Amino acid sequence: SLTEVFEQEYTGPIYSEGVHLVDGDGNRVTTEALDYGEGMTVYPATHPGIAKAPTVLVRYEESEYGGETRMDSVVEGYAAYSKVCTHAGCMVGGEDENPLVCPCHFGKYDPTQGAAVVGGPPPRPLPQLPITQTENGELIAIGDFEAPVGAGGE
Ligand code: FES
């Protein structure tokens, strides 16, 4: 369809201020979504189908975060990062684990340390998405990812 062609070729912002994070069924994700130590894949409500949309949402006690984590982009223990590996663009998995592992060449990222690379070939961290919550606890973006998404982006 025309929509699919558009989504494939889309090069604009992935998230922007106020865009809701939604699950794979399109439901808005709230601060009730995860227990500490869990993770899930979320998408921008405005462009869930684009290649660079998949986002990993994790939750840890705020005291567990450190390193390059942007704490002004963490809310209720939730942090969000691009799911697109910065090495060659595969989707990182192991959402409920620390580190996040890429299945292609076993790149590893620490979601409590700003998704810093802790193993394998990725050249840079997974970009963090700045998030906050609405009055009723829905998670929304404050802006777009803080670095280019995917391979070759720096
Ligand atoms: Fe992820 Fe190579 S694409 S480690």
mmCIF file of C-alpha atoms in Angstrom, residues 9-129:
data_model
loop_
_atom_site.group_PDB
_atom_site.id
_atom_site.type_symbol
_atom_site.label_atom_id
_atom_site.label_comp_id
_atom_site.label_asym_id
_atom_site.label_seq_id
_atom_site.Cartn_x
_atom_site.Cartn_y
_atom_site.Cartn_z
ATOM 1 C CA GLU A 9 11.111 5.623 2.909
ATOM 2 C CA TYR A 10 10.401 7.690 5.987
ATOM 3 C CA THR A 11 13.421 9.715 7.101
ATOM 4 C CA GLY A 12 11.854 12.277 9.436
ATOM 5 C CA PRO A 13 11.909 12.313 13.239
ATOM 6 C CA ILE A 14 11.193 8.949 14.853
ATOM 7 C CA TYR A 15 9.751 10.455 18.027
ATOM 8 C CA SER A 16 8.897 14.028 18.877
ATOM 9 C CA GLU A 17 7.611 15.788 21.990
ATOM 10 C CA GLY A 18 4.409 14.253 23.323
ATOM 11 C CA VAL A 19 4.423 11.117 21.149
ATOM 12 C CA HIS A 20 3.068 8.150 23.082
ATOM 13 C CA LEU A 21 5.009 4.925 23.490
ATOM 14 C CA VAL A 22 2.784 2.027 22.385
ATOM 15 C CA ASP A 23 3.093 -1.753 22.555
ATOM 16 C CA GLY A 24 2.963 -4.119 19.585
ATOM 17 C CA ASP A 25 -0.835 -3.927 19.562
ATOM 18 C CA GLY A 26 -0.834 -0.139 19.524
ATOM 19 C CA ASN A 27 -1.887 0.238 23.156
ATOM 20 C CA ARG A 28 -0.426 3.131 25.114
ATOM 21 C CA VAL A 29 2.221 1.992 27.589
ATOM 22 C CA THR A 30 1.915 3.253 31.156
ATOM 23 C CA THR A 31 4.130 3.252 34.229
ATOM 24 C CA GLU A 32 2.294 0.065 35.271
ATOM 25 C CA ALA A 33 3.733 -1.879 32.318
ATOM 26 C CA LEU A 34 6.849 -3.393 33.883
ATOM 27 C CA ASP A 35 8.238 -4.611 37.151
ATOM 28 C CA TYR A 36 11.821 -3.736 38.026
ATOM 29 C CA GLY A 37 14.254 -5.778 35.960
ATOM 30 C CA GLU A 38 11.787 -6.339 33.127
ATOM 31 C CA GLY A 39 11.809 -5.028 29.569
ATOM 32 C CA MET A 40 9.585 -4.832 26.503
ATOM 33 C CA THR A 41 9.565 -3.533 22.952
ATOM 34 C CA VAL A 42 7.644 -0.339 22.294
ATOM 35 C CA TYR A 43 7.048 1.914 19.295
ATOM 36 C CA PRO A 44 6.217 5.564 18.572
ATOM 37 C CA ALA A 45 2.436 5.886 18.209
ATOM 38 C CA THR A 46 2.893 8.191 15.240
ATOM 39 C CA HIS A 47 5.203 5.951 13.154
ATOM 40 C CA PRO A 48 5.120 2.419 14.609
ATOM 41 C CA GLY A 49 5.903 0.779 11.266
ATOM 42 C CA ILE A 50 9.136 2.463 10.293
ATOM 43 C CA ALA A 51 12.360 0.474 10.321
ATOM 44 C CA LYS A 52 13.955 2.576 13.055
ATOM 45 C CA ALA A 53 10.875 2.604 15.305
ATOM 46 C CA PRO A 54 11.519 -0.399 17.594
ATOM 47 C CA THR A 55 12.512 0.802 21.028
ATOM 48 C CA VAL A 56 13.459 -1.192 24.107
ATOM 49 C CA LEU A 57 11.858 -0.052 27.332
ATOM 50 C CA VAL A 58 13.471 -1.220 30.566
ATOM 51 C CA ARG A 59 12.819 -0.572 34.222
ATOM 52 C CA TYR A 60 15.331 -0.530 37.060
ATOM 53 C CA GLU A 61 15.519 1.133 40.434
ATOM 54 C CA GLU A 62 16.766 4.641 39.739
ATOM 55 C CA SER A 63 19.711 4.038 42.067
ATOM 56 C CA GLU A 64 20.922 1.303 39.683
ATOM 57 C CA TYR A 65 21.472 3.725 36.829
ATOM 58 C CA GLY A 66 24.828 5.346 36.261
ATOM 59 C CA GLY A 67 27.456 5.990 33.637
ATOM 60 C CA GLU A 68 26.198 7.911 30.647
ATOM 61 C CA THR A 69 22.523 7.371 31.472
ATOM 62 C CA ARG A 70 20.579 10.585 30.979
ATOM 63 C CA MET A 71 18.648 10.696 34.264
ATOM 64 C CA ASP A 72 16.477 13.563 33.030
ATOM 65 C CA SER A 73 15.240 11.012 30.470
ATOM 66 C CA VAL A 74 14.343 8.367 33.082
ATOM 67 C CA VAL A 75 10.892 8.345 34.716
ATOM 68 C CA GLU A 76 9.632 6.019 37.489
ATOM 69 C CA GLY A 77 12.660 3.829 36.771
ATOM 70 C CA TYR A 78 11.852 3.541 33.066
ATOM 71 C CA ALA A 79 14.522 4.159 30.456
ATOM 72 C CA ALA A 80 14.093 3.751 26.693
ATOM 73 C CA TYR A 81 16.732 3.038 24.063
ATOM 74 C CA SER A 82 16.729 2.348 20.352
ATOM 75 C CA LYS A 83 16.449 -1.387 19.658
ATOM 76 C CA VAL A 84 18.498 -1.053 16.462
ATOM 77 C CA CYS A 85 22.079 -2.234 16.987
ATOM 78 C CA THR A 86 24.666 0.426 16.182
ATOM 79 C CA HIS A 87 26.947 -2.200 14.588
ATOM 80 C CA ALA A 88 24.976 -3.444 11.580
ATOM 81 C CA GLY A 89 21.384 -2.676 12.413
ATOM 82 C CA CYS A 90 20.022 -5.945 13.824
ATOM 83 C CA MET A 91 17.401 -5.774 16.579
ATOM 84 C CA VAL A 92 18.819 -6.304 20.051
ATOM 85 C CA GLY A 93 16.986 -8.891 22.111
ATOM 86 C CA GLY A 94 17.084 -10.169 25.634
ATOM 87 C CA GLU A 95 14.863 -7.357 26.787
ATOM 88 C CA ASP A 96 14.481 -8.741 30.274
ATOM 89 C CA GLU A 97 18.208 -9.178 30.705
ATOM 90 C CA ASN A 98 21.153 -6.985 31.467
ATOM 91 C CA PRO A 99 23.100 -6.713 29.238
ATOM 92 C CA LEU A 100 20.950 -6.291 26.158
ATOM 93 C CA VAL A 101 22.383 -8.686 23.573
ATOM 94 C CA CYS A 102 22.409 -8.401 19.783
ATOM 95 C CA PRO A 103 21.951 -11.835 18.163
ATOM 96 C CA CYS A 104 23.950 -11.023 15.016
ATOM 97 C CA HIS A 105 27.501 -10.603 16.379
ATOM 98 C CA PHE A 106 26.814 -10.655 20.120
ATOM 99 C CA GLY A 107 27.149 -6.991 20.741
ATOM 100 C CA LYS A 108 26.208 -6.255 24.359
ATOM 101 C CA TYR A 109 24.860 -3.078 25.936
ATOM 102 C CA ASP A 110 24.248 -2.203 29.568
ATOM 103 C CA PRO A 111 20.806 -0.574 29.923
ATOM 104 C CA THR A 112 21.659 0.769 33.372
ATOM 105 C CA GLN A 113 24.717 2.605 32.026
ATOM 106 C CA GLY A 114 23.193 4.562 29.179
ATOM 107 C CA ALA A 115 23.281 1.437 26.970
ATOM 108 C CA ALA A 116 27.072 1.589 26.942
ATOM 109 C CA VAL A 117 28.761 -1.125 24.877
ATOM 110 C CA VAL A 118 30.022 -3.852 27.234
ATOM 111 C CA GLY A 119 30.887 -6.511 24.640
ATOM 112 C CA GLY A 120 31.197 -7.255 20.944
ATOM 113 C CA PRO A 121 31.682 -4.965 17.952
ATOM 114 C CA PRO A 122 29.146 -2.119 18.304
ATOM 115 C CA PRO A 123 30.954 1.212 17.971
ATOM 116 C CA ARG A 124 28.693 3.280 20.213
ATOM 117 C CA PRO A 125 25.824 3.014 22.715
ATOM 118 C CA LEU A 126 22.203 2.512 21.772
ATOM 119 C CA PRO A 127 20.714 6.017 21.599
ATOM 120 C CA GLN A 128 18.562 6.876 24.614
ATOM 121 C CA LEU A 129 15.049 8.217 24.125
#
